[in-house]
XYZ file of C-alpha atoms in Angstrom:
743
model
C -0.846 0.186 0.283
C 1.648 3.022 -1.377
C 0.503 7.458 0.243
C 1.684 10.662 -0.638
C 4.285 12.215 1.882
C 4.688 15.628 2.493
C 7.764 16.782 3.464
C 9.788 20.221 4.574
C 13.312 20.495 1.304
C 15.561 23.355 1.303
C 15.776 24.884 -2.465
C 17.172 27.328 -2.566
C 20.130 27.635 0.318
C 21.772 30.255 -2.326
C 18.409 33.411 -0.262
C 19.436 32.264 2.787
C 20.262 35.163 4.516
C 20.749 34.152 7.704
C 17.516 35.686 10.172
C 16.641 32.910 11.258
C 12.777 33.363 11.012
C 12.455 29.329 10.030
C 13.505 28.260 13.370
C 11.929 31.770 15.669
C 8.329 30.255 13.049
C 9.174 26.461 14.079
C 9.310 27.063 18.198
C 6.667 29.767 18.717
C 3.528 28.012 16.331
C 4.814 24.050 17.531
C 6.229 24.512 21.130
C 4.595 28.383 22.319
C 7.858 29.530 22.730
C 8.867 33.027 20.714
C 12.485 32.554 20.370
C 14.844 29.397 17.985
C 16.378 27.286 20.825
C 13.227 24.700 20.104
C 13.193 24.934 16.192
C 13.668 21.302 14.749
C 16.095 22.698 12.675
C 18.741 24.985 12.250
C 20.577 27.997 10.759
C 24.064 28.688 11.530
C 27.276 30.657 10.003
C 30.025 29.213 7.721
C 32.906 30.561 7.254
C 34.794 30.845 3.381
C 32.704 31.709 0.194
C 30.764 28.820 -0.662
C 28.163 30.590 1.179
C 27.364 32.604 5.085
C 25.385 29.637 5.790
C 24.711 26.100 7.334
C 21.278 24.748 6.514
C 20.540 21.482 8.247
C 16.788 20.392 7.695
C 14.851 16.845 8.603
C 14.925 14.610 5.542
C 11.792 12.524 6.490
C 14.075 9.451 5.865
C 12.651 5.990 4.884
C 14.335 4.474 7.256
C 15.291 6.929 9.894
C 18.892 5.954 11.329
C 17.177 8.742 14.373
C 15.370 5.522 15.034
C 17.246 2.567 14.355
C 19.370 3.066 17.523
C 17.128 4.834 19.607
C 17.737 1.965 22.702
C 14.427 2.534 23.556
C 11.809 3.022 20.944
C 11.177 6.280 22.303
C 11.419 8.155 18.064
C 8.975 6.449 15.623
C 8.895 7.103 11.855
C 5.531 8.108 10.773
C 3.526 8.849 7.533
C 2.939 12.297 8.205
C 6.459 13.250 7.084
C 8.133 13.096 9.793
C 9.578 11.482 14.054
C 7.331 10.967 16.906
C 8.735 11.177 20.291
C 6.745 8.966 23.143
C 8.673 11.541 25.772
C 7.463 8.917 28.260
C 10.102 6.276 26.931
C 13.179 9.108 25.854
C 16.252 8.473 28.608
C 18.933 11.604 27.693
C 21.062 9.820 26.513
C 21.018 11.944 22.801
C 21.798 8.149 20.540
C 19.131 9.862 18.372
C 21.353 13.185 17.616
C 24.596 11.508 16.885
C 22.766 8.811 15.134
C 21.389 11.600 12.224
C 23.748 11.116 9.216
C 23.548 14.674 8.575
C 23.556 16.381 11.766
C 19.745 17.570 11.289
C 17.999 16.359 14.418
C 18.382 18.892 17.312
C 17.524 18.668 20.767
C 16.021 20.257 23.406
C 18.558 20.369 25.897
C 16.006 22.885 28.333
C 13.602 18.854 28.877
C 16.582 16.890 27.444
C 14.645 15.382 24.874
C 15.042 15.489 20.324
C 12.984 18.243 19.473
C 11.367 16.114 15.476
C 10.666 17.984 12.611
C 6.877 17.179 11.724
C 7.454 18.810 8.198
C 4.470 20.952 8.982
C 6.077 23.846 6.513
C 5.533 26.709 9.474
C 9.688 27.541 8.151
C 8.053 28.716 5.047
C 6.136 29.450 5.070
C 7.500 32.198 6.928
C 11.178 32.681 5.484
C 10.564 35.576 3.847
C 13.206 34.490 0.880
C 12.210 31.744 -0.310
C 14.285 29.237 0.992
C 12.146 26.382 1.694
C 9.471 24.475 -0.115
C 6.933 21.468 1.046
C 7.565 18.085 -1.968
C 5.846 15.075 -2.267
C 6.519 11.658 -3.145
C 4.774 8.330 -3.412
C 6.027 6.318 0.859
C 5.546 2.261 1.135
C 5.607 3.488 4.751
C 2.556 2.053 6.497
C 2.293 3.813 10.173
C -1.409 4.912 10.900
C 0.023 7.570 13.934
C -0.522 11.045 12.284
C 2.024 13.674 13.530
C 1.090 16.327 12.694
C -2.236 15.564 14.845
C 0.289 14.894 17.697
C 2.420 16.660 17.515
C 0.098 19.916 18.080
C -1.789 18.396 20.855
C 0.940 17.583 22.575
C 2.699 20.653 22.439
C -0.004 23.164 22.371
C -0.136 24.489 25.892
C 3.838 25.319 27.228
C 4.095 25.187 31.146
C 6.146 28.993 31.822
C 4.845 31.771 31.121
C 6.299 35.222 30.168
C 9.498 35.859 31.737
C 10.178 38.430 33.415
C 13.620 41.120 32.932
C 15.729 41.564 35.011
C 18.546 39.493 35.208
C 22.377 41.769 35.131
C 25.605 39.571 35.299
C 28.922 40.803 36.651
C 32.050 40.148 35.119
C 35.025 41.334 37.121
C 38.339 40.553 34.855
C 41.066 41.613 37.642
C 39.861 39.222 39.629
C 37.902 36.917 37.349
C 34.851 36.848 39.092
C 31.427 37.251 38.466
C 27.830 37.127 39.344
C 25.028 37.534 38.283
C 22.001 39.846 40.383
C 17.716 40.447 39.605
C 16.706 43.744 39.261
C 13.095 43.139 37.957
C 12.287 47.077 39.474
C 15.484 48.859 36.691
C 13.813 47.161 34.020
C 10.177 47.394 35.043
C 10.299 50.916 34.863
C 13.266 51.593 32.242
C 11.775 48.943 30.144
C 15.766 47.763 28.972
C 17.795 48.395 25.863
C 19.463 52.889 26.100
C 17.389 53.286 28.698
C 19.089 50.884 31.255
C 22.566 51.294 30.792
C 21.769 54.571 30.961
C 20.910 54.168 34.481
C 23.466 51.815 34.881
C 26.573 53.783 33.839
C 25.218 56.001 36.678
C 25.503 53.319 39.393
C 28.390 51.794 38.211
C 30.630 53.908 36.030
C 32.133 57.648 37.842
C 32.713 60.698 35.309
C 35.647 61.584 36.520
C 37.440 58.611 35.542
C 39.192 57.916 32.531
C 37.666 55.496 29.639
C 40.480 52.730 29.537
C 40.755 52.387 33.880
C 40.041 49.409 35.264
C 36.929 50.808 37.400
C 34.908 51.979 33.600
C 32.467 49.298 33.231
C 31.550 48.741 29.700
C 28.311 48.136 29.822
C 25.640 45.736 27.260
C 21.683 45.871 26.810
C 19.130 44.615 25.556
C 14.910 45.523 25.510
C 11.793 43.168 26.232
C 11.084 43.023 22.285
C 14.293 40.968 21.409
C 14.687 37.431 20.530
C 10.358 37.459 20.323
C 9.615 40.042 17.818
C 11.006 40.356 14.096
C 13.845 43.005 13.440
C 14.186 43.751 17.754
C 17.848 42.261 16.252
C 20.546 45.209 18.686
C 22.197 45.046 21.646
C 23.014 48.434 22.513
C 26.724 49.241 25.019
C 26.884 52.390 27.070
C 31.097 53.523 28.286
C 32.578 56.221 28.842
C 34.731 56.949 25.662
C 38.188 56.878 25.065
C 37.456 59.166 21.711
C 35.101 61.966 22.396
C 35.498 62.326 26.757
C 32.112 61.785 27.307
C 28.842 59.770 27.068
C 29.822 56.447 24.296
C 27.050 54.662 23.040
C 26.806 52.260 20.060
C 24.665 49.941 18.423
C 25.608 46.154 16.907
C 23.251 43.537 15.329
C 24.198 40.202 14.558
C 23.234 37.064 16.907
C 24.094 39.429 19.744
C 20.825 40.203 21.608
C 19.247 36.567 20.633
C 22.091 34.672 22.260
C 22.142 37.445 25.004
C 18.205 36.612 25.645
C 18.849 32.831 24.603
C 22.209 33.032 28.005
C 19.288 34.174 30.125
C 20.937 38.296 30.642
C 19.134 41.503 29.970
C 22.717 43.499 31.230
C 25.617 42.532 30.964
C 28.893 44.943 33.144
C 32.301 44.702 32.983
C 34.538 46.304 35.748
C 38.424 45.416 35.552
C 41.801 44.254 33.922
C 43.056 40.875 33.825
C 47.474 41.062 34.549
C 47.176 39.021 31.341
C 44.372 39.192 27.622
C 41.816 36.964 28.227
C 38.650 35.709 26.569
C 35.236 35.208 28.181
C 32.304 32.430 27.042
C 30.005 33.214 28.678
C 27.293 29.091 28.652
C 23.802 31.056 29.955
C 24.996 32.663 33.699
C 28.544 30.356 33.415
C 31.393 32.573 32.743
C 34.769 30.802 31.310
C 38.003 32.903 31.034
C 40.536 31.182 29.260
C 44.152 32.964 27.903
C 44.216 34.770 24.944
C 47.700 35.418 24.351
C 47.742 32.895 21.533
C 45.446 35.339 19.454
C 46.587 38.793 20.844
C 47.603 40.256 17.837
C 45.764 38.598 15.300
C 42.783 40.338 13.231
C 39.359 41.218 14.338
C 38.242 38.496 11.073
C 40.883 35.758 12.257
C 39.952 35.816 15.670
C 36.392 35.033 15.332
C 37.372 31.746 13.433
C 39.606 31.031 16.424
C 37.546 31.064 18.960
C 34.691 29.214 16.838
C 36.634 26.691 15.950
C 38.218 26.568 19.909
C 34.427 26.094 21.011
C 34.573 22.895 18.453
C 30.706 21.405 18.593
C 29.786 24.336 20.293
C 31.561 26.692 17.878
C 28.236 27.907 15.663
C 26.336 29.138 18.602
C 28.345 31.184 20.062
C 28.022 35.332 19.468
C 31.103 36.968 19.233
C 32.315 39.511 19.807
C 36.474 40.454 19.191
C 38.856 43.449 19.108
C 41.712 43.558 16.578
C 45.248 45.462 16.427
C 43.589 49.343 17.107
C 41.685 47.796 20.515
C 44.680 46.170 22.077
C 46.777 49.488 21.557
C 43.617 51.372 23.075
C 43.346 53.612 19.999
C 40.364 56.207 21.164
C 38.378 55.192 17.833
C 38.791 51.538 17.903
C 35.348 48.871 17.220
C 34.132 46.025 18.716
C 33.469 43.440 15.775
C 29.599 41.419 16.116
C 29.869 38.190 15.097
C 31.120 38.209 10.240
C 30.392 41.850 10.054
C 28.467 44.295 12.655
C 29.710 46.653 14.731
C 30.165 48.193 18.315
C 31.417 50.611 15.147
C 31.434 54.586 16.993
C 33.517 55.891 19.846
C 36.332 54.004 20.864
C 34.306 50.870 22.596
C 37.767 48.149 21.746
C 40.359 50.801 23.365
C 38.137 50.650 26.326
C 38.349 46.423 25.896
C 42.169 46.985 25.140
C 42.115 47.827 28.031
C 40.524 45.617 29.975
C 42.862 42.875 28.528
C 39.216 41.148 27.045
C 39.994 40.458 22.916
C 37.087 39.143 22.790
C 33.268 37.854 24.803
C 31.734 34.596 22.858
C 27.934 33.748 24.226
C 25.157 30.976 23.926
C 22.259 29.838 25.893
C 19.572 27.465 26.071
C 16.926 29.208 27.121
C 13.648 31.333 25.386
C 10.009 32.238 26.142
C 7.710 29.714 26.585
C 4.198 30.856 27.062
C 1.136 29.897 28.276
C -1.949 28.298 26.304
C -3.582 32.424 27.549
C -0.566 34.110 26.469
C 0.126 32.810 22.757
C -2.578 33.528 20.815
C -1.784 37.546 21.351
C 2.543 37.334 20.961
C 1.493 35.606 17.610
C -1.037 38.384 15.868
C 0.907 41.069 17.551
C 4.064 38.861 15.532
C 2.096 38.673 12.168
C 1.463 41.830 11.444
C 5.195 43.078 12.620
C 6.303 39.489 9.831
C 4.003 41.275 7.015
C 5.309 44.343 7.825
C 8.171 43.742 7.760
C 8.045 41.553 4.497
C 6.050 43.881 3.151
C 7.853 46.954 3.294
C 8.833 49.104 0.458
C 11.040 51.185 3.133
C 11.956 48.173 4.599
C 13.637 46.287 0.418
C 14.945 49.392 -0.067
C 17.339 48.681 2.723
C 17.407 44.671 1.694
C 18.086 45.559 -2.618
C 20.540 48.582 -2.831
C 21.085 48.803 0.877
C 21.750 52.477 2.888
C 24.680 52.971 -0.416
C 21.946 54.102 -2.171
C 22.381 57.061 -1.028
C 25.893 57.796 -2.269
C 24.430 59.024 -6.448
C 21.176 60.325 -3.965
C 23.515 63.058 -2.310
C 25.400 63.392 -4.577
C 23.179 65.001 -6.656
C 21.561 66.949 -4.054
C 25.071 68.442 -3.326
C 24.710 66.331 0.100
C 27.718 64.401 -0.313
C 30.916 64.612 1.436
C 33.786 65.280 -0.965
C 37.871 66.296 -0.621
C 37.278 65.660 3.156
C 34.254 68.344 3.620
C 35.304 70.949 0.568
C 31.652 70.027 -2.085
C 28.785 67.693 -1.930
C 29.001 67.204 -5.211
C 31.140 63.796 -6.554
C 32.424 62.722 -10.146
C 33.246 59.926 -9.451
C 29.413 59.045 -7.130
C 28.142 56.447 -10.281
C 31.562 54.658 -10.070
C 31.491 53.868 -6.146
C 27.482 54.452 -6.116
C 25.279 50.795 -4.472
C 24.183 50.276 -8.180
C 27.602 50.434 -9.452
C 29.339 48.411 -6.042
C 25.806 45.678 -6.169
C 26.553 45.496 -10.311
C 30.685 44.260 -9.693
C 30.885 43.008 -6.384
C 27.964 42.022 -4.955
C 27.966 38.329 -3.513
C 24.918 37.625 -0.690
C 23.038 39.498 1.606
C 22.720 38.209 4.886
C 21.605 39.742 8.136
C 20.991 40.446 11.751
C 19.296 37.796 13.812
C 14.710 37.564 13.264
C 15.484 40.325 11.426
C 13.790 39.347 7.883
C 15.678 42.164 6.101
C 18.234 40.587 5.087
C 20.516 44.549 5.150
C 24.223 43.483 5.140
C 25.455 43.701 1.729
C 29.029 41.999 1.475
C 30.633 42.546 -1.614
C 33.977 39.295 -2.358
C 37.456 41.615 -2.529
C 40.139 39.442 -5.210
C 43.692 40.881 -3.929
C 46.830 39.937 -5.498
C 49.573 39.417 -3.280
C 52.012 37.905 -5.605
C 51.984 37.725 -9.534
C 48.639 35.465 -10.825
C 48.282 34.806 -6.822
C 44.555 35.962 -4.925
C 43.590 35.978 -1.542
C 40.079 36.319 -2.360
C 37.706 37.482 1.749
C 34.401 38.713 1.917
C 33.792 43.397 2.849
C 31.107 44.344 4.263
C 30.007 47.756 2.839
C 27.165 50.439 3.301
C 26.619 53.876 3.192
C 28.660 55.101 5.626
C 31.597 53.052 4.701
C 31.568 54.349 1.219
C 31.514 57.511 2.810
C 34.706 56.703 4.432
C 37.058 55.247 1.762
C 35.394 56.656 -0.703
C 33.923 60.643 -1.037
C 35.867 61.770 1.661
C 39.051 60.939 -0.492
C 37.919 61.084 -3.438
C 38.525 57.472 -4.184
C 36.426 57.357 -7.478
C 36.971 52.406 -7.982
C 35.277 50.219 -5.737
C 38.359 48.001 -5.787
C 39.777 50.515 -3.926
C 37.091 51.498 -2.094
C 36.707 47.931 -0.368
C 40.412 47.660 -0.657
C 40.494 49.777 2.308
C 37.364 49.037 3.725
C 39.190 45.683 4.182
C 41.828 47.275 5.505
C 40.420 49.205 8.213
C 37.700 46.023 8.968
C 41.355 43.689 10.009
C 43.204 46.320 11.959
C 39.593 47.028 14.149
C 39.093 50.728 13.042
C 35.443 52.888 13.203
C 36.014 53.317 9.033
C 33.885 57.002 9.473
C 36.825 58.450 12.378
C 39.372 56.101 9.987
C 38.029 57.897 6.592
C 37.743 61.338 8.220
C 40.573 61.893 9.754
C 42.589 60.857 7.134
C 41.344 63.081 5.046
C 42.035 65.792 7.547
C 45.952 64.828 6.685
C 45.211 65.302 3.202
C 44.102 68.214 3.223
C 46.763 70.106 6.194
C 49.131 68.314 4.517
C 48.042 70.601 1.232
C 47.468 73.618 2.563
C 51.812 73.818 3.830
C 50.133 72.487 7.620
C 52.060 69.182 7.537
C 55.355 69.096 5.609
C 57.216 65.671 4.227
C 58.840 65.603 7.429
C 55.473 64.635 8.993
C 55.083 62.574 6.831
C 58.509 61.081 6.368
C 58.422 61.671 2.704
C 55.364 60.534 1.968
C 52.927 62.380 -0.450
C 49.469 63.038 0.735
C 47.406 63.543 -2.258
C 42.940 63.225 -2.017
C 42.191 60.263 -4.365
C 45.285 58.049 -4.512
C 44.747 55.103 -2.767
C 48.127 53.511 -2.564
C 48.591 55.922 0.195
C 45.929 55.669 2.190
C 46.924 52.440 1.916
C 50.634 52.682 3.281
C 48.734 55.266 6.089
C 46.990 53.124 7.424
C 49.442 49.802 6.975
C 52.529 52.493 9.109
C 49.899 53.886 11.736
C 49.453 49.670 12.822
C 52.968 49.574 12.489
C 53.712 52.208 14.206
C 55.865 53.526 11.487
C 56.837 56.881 12.627
C 54.456 59.997 15.203
C 52.972 60.767 12.991
C 50.690 57.798 11.600
C 51.066 56.294 14.915
C 48.614 59.270 16.346
C 46.070 58.801 12.908
C 43.902 56.272 15.250
C 43.263 59.197 18.534
C 40.545 60.666 15.051
C 41.713 64.038 13.897
C 40.321 66.110 16.666
C 43.545 65.595 18.414
C 45.700 65.091 15.971
C 44.610 68.508 14.763
C 45.390 69.835 18.036
C 48.629 68.558 18.156
C 49.968 68.391 14.165
C 48.246 71.841 12.977
C 45.569 72.303 10.415
C 43.275 72.912 12.487
C 40.946 74.589 10.878
C 40.581 71.690 8.828
C 40.065 68.682 11.334
C 36.038 68.427 10.666
C 34.225 67.087 13.757
C 32.326 67.626 16.529
C 32.378 67.517 20.427
C 35.598 65.910 18.669
C 33.703 62.944 16.594
C 33.953 62.929 12.984
C 30.358 63.360 11.801
C 28.702 60.279 9.343
C 28.567 61.453 5.317
C 26.234 64.326 5.091
C 26.499 67.719 4.390
C 22.726 68.757 3.773
C 22.498 71.880 6.167
C 21.660 72.570 9.408
C 19.269 70.330 10.576
C 22.178 67.675 10.506
C 24.551 69.933 11.694
C 22.358 70.383 14.973
C 21.776 66.845 15.260
C 25.862 66.187 14.632
C 25.881 69.284 17.721
C 23.117 67.850 20.314
C 22.549 64.850 19.572
C 23.469 62.364 22.668
C 26.418 60.698 20.343
C 26.797 63.191 18.219
C 25.668 61.016 15.230
C 22.990 60.984 12.508
C 21.088 58.486 14.346
C 20.644 60.631 17.172
C 17.681 61.723 15.592
C 16.342 62.816 11.765
C 18.624 65.934 10.822
C 19.547 65.243 7.921
C 16.012 63.950 6.717
C 14.680 66.763 7.439
C 17.497 69.278 4.972
C 17.074 67.100 2.449
C 12.551 67.308 3.003
C 13.121 71.074 2.922
C 14.563 70.766 -0.794
C 11.324 70.072 -1.952
C 8.649 72.464 0.596
C 9.323 75.081 3.140
C 9.548 74.462 6.700
C 9.213 76.979 9.326
C 13.250 76.494 11.542
C 10.542 76.504 14.344
C 9.423 73.355 14.154
C 12.218 71.770 12.000
C 13.913 71.311 15.593
C 10.542 70.355 17.505
C 10.907 66.753 14.374
C 14.216 66.966 15.354
C 13.693 66.709 19.622
C 10.354 64.192 19.263
C 11.936 61.895 17.203
C 15.189 61.621 19.375
C 13.124 60.686 21.836
C 11.158 58.567 19.332
C 14.320 56.359 19.402
C 15.263 56.102 22.853
C 11.719 54.212 23.033
C 12.968 51.991 20.603
C 16.865 51.398 21.287
C 14.960 50.683 24.591
C 13.149 47.541 23.286
C 16.527 47.086 20.925
C 14.845 47.435 18.079
C 16.973 48.193 14.739
C 15.969 51.771 13.790
C 15.314 51.040 9.163
C 11.841 49.905 11.002
C 11.063 53.548 12.762
C 9.129 53.970 9.241
C 5.967 51.950 8.660
C 6.997 49.096 10.817
C 7.279 50.525 14.642
C 3.713 52.344 16.265
C 2.931 53.886 19.388
C -0.124 51.037 18.477
C 1.114 48.084 17.995
C 4.857 48.572 20.118
C 1.791 48.964 23.515
C 0.852 45.718 22.147
C 3.848 44.309 21.643
C 4.290 44.897 25.290
C 0.956 44.009 26.844
C 1.800 40.386 24.443
C 4.463 39.872 26.936
C 2.633 41.211 29.995
C 3.886 44.510 30.331
C 1.782 47.648 30.953
C 3.125 50.113 29.625
C 0.747 53.434 28.662
C 1.019 55.960 25.379
C 1.962 58.348 28.608
C 3.880 55.791 30.006
C 6.036 55.872 26.858
C 6.408 58.706 26.197
C 7.656 59.928 29.322
C 10.155 56.738 29.204
C 11.984 58.839 25.294
C 12.108 62.338 27.753
C 13.243 61.018 29.884
C 16.031 57.987 29.124
C 17.054 61.634 26.829
C 17.924 63.726 29.233
C 19.413 61.220 31.651
C 22.286 60.588 28.595
C 22.474 64.200 28.689
C 22.955 64.528 32.845
C 26.059 62.115 32.177
C 27.758 64.591 29.890
C 27.241 67.719 31.786
C 29.391 65.656 34.395
C 32.043 64.750 31.883
C 32.268 67.625 31.072
C 29.794 67.936 28.284
C 28.990 72.300 27.667
C 26.198 71.098 24.165
C 26.209 75.940 24.730
C 30.367 74.975 24.171
C 30.346 72.681 21.396
C 31.059 74.722 17.544
C 30.171 73.604 14.255
C 33.552 73.328 12.390
C 34.887 76.621 11.031
C 35.133 75.485 7.115
C 30.896 74.190 7.580
C 29.980 77.710 7.492
C 31.975 78.024 4.682
C 30.750 75.853 2.334
C 27.761 74.991 -0.079
C 25.941 71.751 2.019
C 22.942 71.073 -0.056
C 20.135 73.625 1.601
C 22.521 76.391 0.677
C 25.320 77.542 3.044
C 24.813 77.854 7.045
C 24.573 80.576 9.207
C 26.207 81.388 12.730
C 23.119 83.011 14.703
C 20.428 80.433 12.430
C 22.319 77.616 14.336
C 22.666 79.483 17.292
C 18.951 79.839 17.580
C 18.231 76.260 16.577
C 20.702 74.526 19.752
C 18.878 76.956 21.895
C 15.463 75.707 20.738
C 16.461 73.005 21.339
C 17.505 72.541 24.939
C 14.564 74.681 25.613
C 11.662 72.011 24.255
C 14.048 68.941 24.726
C 14.864 70.598 28.254
C 18.146 69.831 28.465
């Protein structure tokens, strides 16, 4: 007797972006679980150029090896296209997992049982990229059980209930100790993410401390939406910045937020200084301290591979944070690289990490959120609304297709792209370094942060000849800011050269924006006679000369010459020491993002808590003014409102690409309610306003007087997209902003 078997099949592996939506769907629909830990299939990262992700899904074998090796008959094959598990017969030996020749059968570390795939097709439904499909075949198997009905019925009701945030892991590197403290009240009052991290900075940091002091904390925090709802994929880091001397705040995607939630950690506070280089592995609440002497000095990409290899079978589960040699040298523009190509990029966290002799930190765990029967419906409803918005939103699709790099041609067209150290806003070579050019000539893969269906990460294949007819091949992540930093602001007009410069910064672990703008300062100072051949040791500096910039970064990394060593201190410190301050483009000692749009962007850079274009919507307002005028007071009001709104999003912690059309106040309140969190519109608004004020309080305690911050004088002489900026107008905008934000 034959029958038709429906089974799951991987049909487009190369289209996988690693968003883990399939795993979340399996956990959510079959187990009432909000994370990905209960999934019967898995996606994990692979290194090399053949593809970034490996997929493991049950093959619906006619005679499954996992069934054959089970000593107690707990697993049986079914005609529905999967396996049936008799839980009471399972003796927790894991022989079934080891017996699966394609490593597809997953293990539930919480319940100590296998997770059989029932080939229900939920992963197909929720994959945004068509990686999976349901197929049919004829089978001779005549078992009578229907696995789908069994699976859904047996797992319909979770035992748990919503898990409240509140676990804070403290790590002391001086004594190599750790402890977990629970503070639910902190998260109930401040939600999570950036608001919680700010409060922890007040509690455990001191504004008078040197950023590199052992007592100075590094704080990482996630929010209530992380690892539960789509595009809630970021982690916030808070510290005292060695670049600006005040608030240090940065965000990274990758898999870190998912790993922290799986480890049952809502915030992480790292203090102290190890006596010799170490790296940490955090598994749940257990912290292992290991010597990093053999990987000290390694590049950021190499360090990740070595740590994953050292972890063995657990290597693919890790989220790995690490520094490159720049962080080891305590560079104030050193970043921290997360997983394959994400970064805590701005304000020098890498230097703080290096000062602690901490080379890397790896996190994984097995915890998740299991919902009760009465809770799961509301959660699934909110999830489906958000998933539909992400997958079908034009606002999100633009980030997936050409990506942020599409802004190169757009901004150049409106005179808003910084060129030759902010000397003009239009670049004649824009078409040769545009997002479209990169996609056509270099793009090899789209990838995603964990639980983000957008897949905005663009990877280019870079081939570099190291001797005649011999080439090294690597993957390099690119986006608008990186192309600006090593393209237009240096007048580099070939995409291949831009990629080479990005790759060099990636290996050393520099913040690309700060390094690019510092190189631009050096070039203009040299061309105007502020620097000479004595300082550059005979190296002539010139805009558009990629080989010159490669050599400058090589000398900087090698420590060849005082001037070149100083380049990794940022343009403010370099100009104060070597001269040419009129050519140093920085706001509060922080090199700006790639926008010459006008006065709103200048206010963002002056008054934003990170001096970053991501602090509010200044550059977007400038661009909107090209089509329709708006009173100055209304422009500033929009900036303040957006800054406060981003405090809320960054407390959840949601990717800011989802700030329009995806996450609004209504869906946020429904999402919080589904997690049994009691928030009202008024409470939400109050959080946004208070979080912004608290950060400015910290900045003031560090000695930052925003009333004394200046727009670089050069910026008043060059034309922006909206015309020439005026000093009186900037002063009025500062006054209005401070009044509206009450800072």
